[in-house]
Amino acid sequence: MALSGNLEAQRRRDELVELANGPQGVMIEAAAELFAVSSMTIRRDLLELEAEGRVRRVRGGATAAPRARPFDARRAIRASAKKAIAEKALRLVPAHGSIALDASSTVNMLASAIGPRAGLTAYTNSFESFQVLHPLDGVTAVISGGTAEPTTGSLVGPIASRSMRSVYFDTFFSSADALDGADGTSEVSVDEAELKQAMAANAGTTVVCVDSSKLGRRSVARALERDEISVLITELDPSDERLDAFRDIADVL
């Protein structure tokens, strides 16, 4: 009987992880009804799953656990939202001067849209964005160097951070794994967070480009403080109420 109960609980938790990985996550009350158990049982399940690193608990339920993903997999997620964000951000790319671009797939979408310029230097820790920018007329592409993050492939670590701290940027374009209205951005790893801090420290303007699924969330490592964000770009209409928590710290596009 105990063995049967244990197997049933394990199957339920595995299914909870699948639900949490879905676009809407999993809510406690709905899961309790689905599995015909109490809300307290689901809360205990989610506590255990979070301790195992399989989900992230949020108010009223859980979402997917933060994890690094390969670049191609990240680029395919919410691609239409990323394209809309890139179109908005393109208006903020100068014809000349210096910009920094992080290694996110969202900012890579922007890099792919930039086109020829009149004397622009673009610094990045992304090999993919460097490849896109390097052939453009009037653009000097500079890659940071550093150590390739095993999953994402972005260049991170002390060498990358020192490289970015040695240059001043007119504008820094960054994405994030999560953006909280109180705490700012956060990333899946400390290395990713530290590099973005280095890039923002020398930027006149910091533009955060995130799709709406990142809003109101926290990831693992704190990155940019909310008052470091100059402009926030999402795929949403600027009047969308989901952006209200950020209007006091940034221009919202």
Tab-separated table of C-alpha atoms in Angstrom:
chain	number	residue	atom	x	y	z
A	1	MET	CA	0.000	0.000	0.000
A	2	ALA	CA	2.796	2.366	0.942
A	3	LEU	CA	4.669	1.496	-2.248
A	4	SER	CA	1.555	2.153	-4.329
A	5	GLY	CA	1.074	5.494	-2.586
A	6	ASN	CA	4.685	6.470	-3.188
A	7	LEU	CA	4.424	5.630	-6.882
A	8	GLU	CA	1.212	7.609	-7.195
A	9	ALA	CA	2.823	10.636	-5.498
A	10	GLN	CA	5.858	10.390	-7.773
A	11	ARG	CA	3.682	10.253	-10.891
A	12	ARG	CA	1.706	13.252	-9.639
A	13	ARG	CA	4.892	15.245	-9.068
A	14	ASP	CA	6.226	14.343	-12.494
A	15	GLU	CA	2.981	15.578	-14.029
A	16	LEU	CA	3.178	18.749	-11.936
A	17	VAL	CA	6.613	19.423	-13.441
A	18	GLU	CA	5.182	18.995	-16.949
A	19	LEU	CA	2.380	21.430	-16.133
A	20	ALA	CA	4.821	23.928	-14.623
A	21	ASN	CA	6.864	23.819	-17.816
A	22	GLY	CA	3.806	24.807	-19.847
A	23	PRO	CA	3.177	28.396	-20.968
A	24	GLN	CA	0.842	29.175	-18.048
A	25	GLY	CA	2.573	27.184	-15.311
A	26	VAL	CA	0.527	25.270	-12.733
A	27	MET	CA	-1.856	26.691	-10.121
A	28	ILE	CA	-2.368	24.971	-6.758
A	29	GLU	CA	-6.165	24.973	-6.703
A	30	ALA	CA	-6.480	23.745	-10.280
A	31	ALA	CA	-3.902	20.999	-9.656
A	32	ALA	CA	-5.670	19.892	-6.473
A	33	GLU	CA	-8.890	19.473	-8.449
A	34	LEU	CA	-7.117	17.740	-11.334
A	35	PHE	CA	-5.413	15.151	-9.107
A	36	ALA	CA	-8.278	14.889	-6.593
A	37	VAL	CA	-6.053	15.734	-3.622
A	38	SER	CA	-5.975	18.588	-1.129
A	39	SER	CA	-4.375	21.958	-1.806
A	40	MET	CA	-1.977	21.226	1.063
A	41	THR	CA	-0.789	18.081	-0.725
A	42	ILE	CA	-0.035	20.081	-3.877
A	43	ARG	CA	1.791	22.727	-1.812
A	44	ARG	CA	3.972	20.008	-0.270
A	45	ASP	CA	4.625	18.544	-3.722
A	46	LEU	CA	5.716	21.926	-5.057
A	47	LEU	CA	7.941	22.545	-2.024
A	48	GLU	CA	9.729	19.257	-2.651
A	49	LEU	CA	9.982	19.869	-6.388
A	50	GLU	CA	11.459	23.324	-5.808
A	51	ALA	CA	13.998	21.860	-3.372
A	52	GLU	CA	14.983	19.413	-6.135
A	53	GLY	CA	15.343	22.294	-8.607
A	54	ARG	CA	12.548	21.009	-10.848
A	55	VAL	CA	10.116	23.943	-10.521
A	56	ARG	CA	10.047	27.508	-9.241
A	57	ARG	CA	7.235	28.353	-6.836
A	58	VAL	CA	5.293	31.559	-7.457
A	59	ARG	CA	2.217	33.021	-5.776
A	60	GLY	CA	-0.552	30.456	-6.062
A	61	GLY	CA	1.437	27.828	-7.946
A	62	ALA	CA	4.673	27.160	-9.812
A	63	THR	CA	6.426	27.757	-13.114
A	64	ALA	CA	9.365	26.149	-14.887
A	65	ALA	CA	12.659	26.100	-13.013
A	66	PRO	CA	15.217	28.573	-14.396
A	67	ARG	CA	17.788	26.840	-16.544
A	68	ALA	CA	20.269	27.679	-19.242
A	69	ARG	CA	19.212	26.669	-22.761
A	70	PRO	CA	21.211	26.351	-25.992
A	71	PHE	CA	21.026	29.410	-28.250
A	72	ASP	CA	18.937	27.809	-31.007
A	73	ALA	CA	16.376	26.588	-28.477
A	74	ARG	CA	16.141	30.040	-26.888
A	75	ARG	CA	15.743	31.781	-30.253
A	76	ALA	CA	12.764	29.581	-31.143
A	77	ILE	CA	10.862	30.397	-27.927
A	78	ARG	CA	8.296	33.218	-28.393
A	79	ALA	CA	9.947	34.159	-31.676
A	80	SER	CA	7.125	36.478	-32.782
A	81	ALA	CA	7.387	38.453	-29.537
A	82	LYS	CA	11.146	38.762	-29.967
A	83	LYS	CA	10.701	40.028	-33.524
A	84	ALA	CA	8.271	42.711	-32.315
A	85	ILE	CA	10.735	43.728	-29.581
A	86	ALA	CA	13.591	43.947	-32.093
A	87	GLU	CA	11.542	46.208	-34.357
A	88	LYS	CA	10.925	48.605	-31.463
A	89	ALA	CA	14.535	48.498	-30.247
A	90	LEU	CA	15.914	49.165	-33.725
A	91	ARG	CA	14.740	52.768	-33.415
A	92	LEU	CA	17.188	53.228	-30.531
A	93	VAL	CA	20.263	51.955	-32.394
A	94	PRO	CA	22.372	54.990	-33.416
A	95	ALA	CA	23.969	55.480	-36.813
A	96	HIS	CA	27.355	55.972	-35.146
A	97	GLY	CA	28.897	55.737	-31.697
A	98	SER	CA	29.161	52.622	-29.553
A	99	ILE	CA	26.670	50.054	-28.332
A	100	ALA	CA	26.839	46.854	-26.303
A	101	LEU	CA	24.651	43.815	-26.926
A	102	ASP	CA	24.297	40.885	-24.562
A	103	ALA	CA	24.231	37.258	-25.696
A	104	SER	CA	20.478	36.760	-25.468
A	105	SER	CA	18.434	35.448	-28.370
A	106	THR	CA	16.154	38.496	-28.102
A	107	VAL	CA	19.028	40.934	-28.574
A	108	ASN	CA	20.435	38.728	-31.330
A	109	MET	CA	17.150	39.311	-33.158
A	110	LEU	CA	17.904	43.035	-32.875
A	111	ALA	CA	21.482	42.524	-34.104
A	112	SER	CA	20.098	40.715	-37.162
A	113	ALA	CA	17.930	43.754	-37.993
A	114	ILE	CA	20.528	46.507	-37.611
A	115	GLY	CA	21.871	46.758	-41.159
A	116	PRO	CA	24.603	49.172	-42.386
A	117	ARG	CA	25.533	52.179	-40.253
A	118	ALA	CA	27.701	55.290	-40.585
A	119	GLY	CA	30.372	54.420	-38.029
A	120	LEU	CA	28.970	52.229	-35.277
A	121	THR	CA	31.079	50.074	-32.956
A	122	ALA	CA	29.141	47.141	-31.502
A	123	TYR	CA	30.545	45.169	-28.568
A	124	THR	CA	29.042	41.806	-27.664
A	125	ASN	CA	29.706	38.602	-25.738
A	126	SER	CA	27.693	36.634	-28.289
A	127	PHE	CA	29.428	34.760	-31.091
A	128	GLU	CA	26.112	34.621	-32.997
A	129	SER	CA	25.619	38.390	-32.833
A	130	PHE	CA	29.260	39.000	-33.744
A	131	GLN	CA	28.792	36.891	-36.882
A	132	VAL	CA	25.707	38.920	-37.855
A	133	LEU	CA	27.334	42.318	-37.237
A	134	HIS	CA	30.841	41.711	-38.550
A	135	PRO	CA	29.994	41.901	-42.317
A	136	LEU	CA	27.900	45.098	-42.080
A	137	ASP	CA	29.138	48.254	-43.784
A	138	GLY	CA	29.929	50.994	-41.295
A	139	VAL	CA	29.842	48.623	-38.321
A	140	THR	CA	32.893	47.526	-36.337
A	141	ALA	CA	31.987	44.394	-34.397
A	142	VAL	CA	34.024	43.545	-31.292
A	143	ILE	CA	33.651	40.306	-29.343
A	144	SER	CA	34.484	40.271	-25.641
A	145	GLY	CA	36.492	37.102	-25.269
A	146	GLY	CA	36.039	35.006	-22.156
A	147	THR	CA	34.865	31.501	-21.344
A	148	ALA	CA	31.961	29.926	-23.211
A	149	GLU	CA	29.080	29.074	-20.895
A	150	PRO	CA	28.619	25.295	-21.401
A	151	THR	CA	24.931	25.401	-22.356
A	152	THR	CA	24.183	28.847	-23.739
A	153	GLY	CA	27.525	29.400	-25.484
A	154	SER	CA	27.657	33.038	-24.332
A	155	LEU	CA	31.070	34.355	-23.321
A	156	VAL	CA	31.321	34.996	-19.588
A	157	GLY	CA	33.857	35.078	-16.762
A	158	PRO	CA	36.594	37.484	-15.626
A	159	ILE	CA	38.097	38.095	-19.071
A	160	ALA	CA	34.725	38.974	-20.575
A	161	SER	CA	33.867	41.242	-17.633
A	162	ARG	CA	37.218	43.074	-17.773
A	163	SER	CA	36.796	43.563	-21.509
A	164	MET	CA	33.375	45.154	-21.079
A	165	ARG	CA	34.428	47.316	-18.137
A	166	SER	CA	37.213	48.870	-20.249
A	167	VAL	CA	34.835	50.507	-22.747
A	168	TYR	CA	32.126	53.178	-22.538
A	169	PHE	CA	28.891	52.541	-24.424
A	170	ASP	CA	26.262	54.977	-25.606
A	171	THR	CA	23.604	52.294	-25.243
A	172	PHE	CA	23.516	48.781	-23.788
A	173	PHE	CA	20.845	46.405	-25.098
A	174	SER	CA	20.122	43.588	-22.660
A	175	SER	CA	17.529	40.929	-22.175
A	176	ALA	CA	16.974	38.973	-18.948
A	177	ASP	CA	15.722	35.644	-17.692
A	178	ALA	CA	13.311	37.514	-15.405
A	179	LEU	CA	12.282	41.073	-14.554
A	180	ASP	CA	10.736	41.927	-11.197
A	181	GLY	CA	9.120	45.307	-10.546
A	182	ALA	CA	10.912	45.680	-7.216
A	183	ASP	CA	14.268	43.976	-7.730
A	184	GLY	CA	15.097	44.479	-11.407
A	185	THR	CA	16.506	41.783	-13.684
A	186	SER	CA	17.894	38.373	-12.801
A	187	GLU	CA	19.660	35.602	-14.694
A	188	VAL	CA	20.078	31.827	-14.648
A	189	SER	CA	23.693	32.072	-13.447
A	190	VAL	CA	25.961	34.393	-11.480
A	191	ASP	CA	28.389	34.586	-14.425
A	192	GLU	CA	25.656	35.859	-16.757
A	193	ALA	CA	24.503	38.384	-14.154
A	194	GLU	CA	28.000	39.710	-13.425
A	195	LEU	CA	28.756	40.286	-17.101
A	196	LYS	CA	25.547	42.251	-17.639
A	197	GLN	CA	26.372	44.337	-14.578
A	198	ALA	CA	29.751	45.140	-16.145
A	199	MET	CA	28.130	46.161	-19.428
A	200	ALA	CA	25.499	48.348	-17.747
A	201	ALA	CA	28.080	50.065	-15.536
A	202	ASN	CA	29.655	51.807	-18.556
A	203	ALA	CA	26.481	52.535	-20.529
A	204	GLY	CA	24.852	55.924	-20.874
A	205	THR	CA	21.508	54.242	-21.536
A	206	THR	CA	20.466	50.700	-20.667
A	207	VAL	CA	17.633	49.218	-22.712
A	208	VAL	CA	16.076	46.023	-21.343
A	209	CYS	CA	14.322	43.934	-23.995
A	210	VAL	CA	12.125	41.175	-22.568
A	211	ASP	CA	8.954	39.438	-23.672
A	212	SER	CA	5.969	39.569	-21.342
A	213	SER	CA	6.507	36.040	-19.978
A	214	LYS	CA	9.547	37.384	-18.091
A	215	LEU	CA	7.618	40.111	-16.235
A	216	GLY	CA	6.906	39.801	-12.523
A	217	ARG	CA	9.376	36.959	-12.083
A	218	ARG	CA	12.728	36.322	-10.437
A	219	SER	CA	15.439	33.940	-11.587
A	220	VAL	CA	18.585	32.775	-9.767
A	221	ALA	CA	21.161	35.582	-9.826
A	222	ARG	CA	20.421	39.292	-9.402
A	223	ALA	CA	21.695	41.368	-12.310
A	224	LEU	CA	20.519	44.933	-13.048
A	225	GLU	CA	18.894	47.039	-10.351
A	226	ARG	CA	15.564	48.534	-11.354
A	227	ASP	CA	16.964	52.088	-11.370
A	228	GLU	CA	19.677	51.049	-13.847
A	229	ILE	CA	17.020	50.442	-16.495
A	230	SER	CA	16.513	53.442	-18.785
A	231	VAL	CA	14.082	51.936	-21.286
A	232	LEU	CA	11.933	48.808	-21.123
A	233	ILE	CA	10.812	47.186	-24.380
A	234	THR	CA	8.319	44.328	-24.612
A	235	GLU	CA	5.995	43.073	-27.330
A	236	LEU	CA	3.032	44.499	-25.401
A	237	ASP	CA	1.178	47.694	-26.189
A	238	PRO	CA	2.802	50.387	-24.005
A	239	SER	CA	-0.551	50.999	-22.275
A	240	ASP	CA	-0.836	47.375	-21.109
A	241	GLU	CA	-1.425	47.243	-17.342
A	242	ARG	CA	1.239	44.544	-16.966
A	243	LEU	CA	3.788	47.325	-17.525
A	244	ASP	CA	2.472	49.572	-14.750
A	245	ALA	CA	5.056	48.327	-12.232
A	246	PHE	CA	7.881	49.693	-14.385
A	247	ARG	CA	6.662	53.127	-15.492
A	248	ASP	CA	8.397	54.960	-12.641
A	249	ILE	CA	11.847	53.628	-13.554
A	250	ALA	CA	11.923	53.516	-17.346
A	251	ASP	CA	10.429	54.693	-20.585
A	252	VAL	CA	8.157	51.869	-21.702
A	253	LEU	CA	7.955	50.974	-25.384
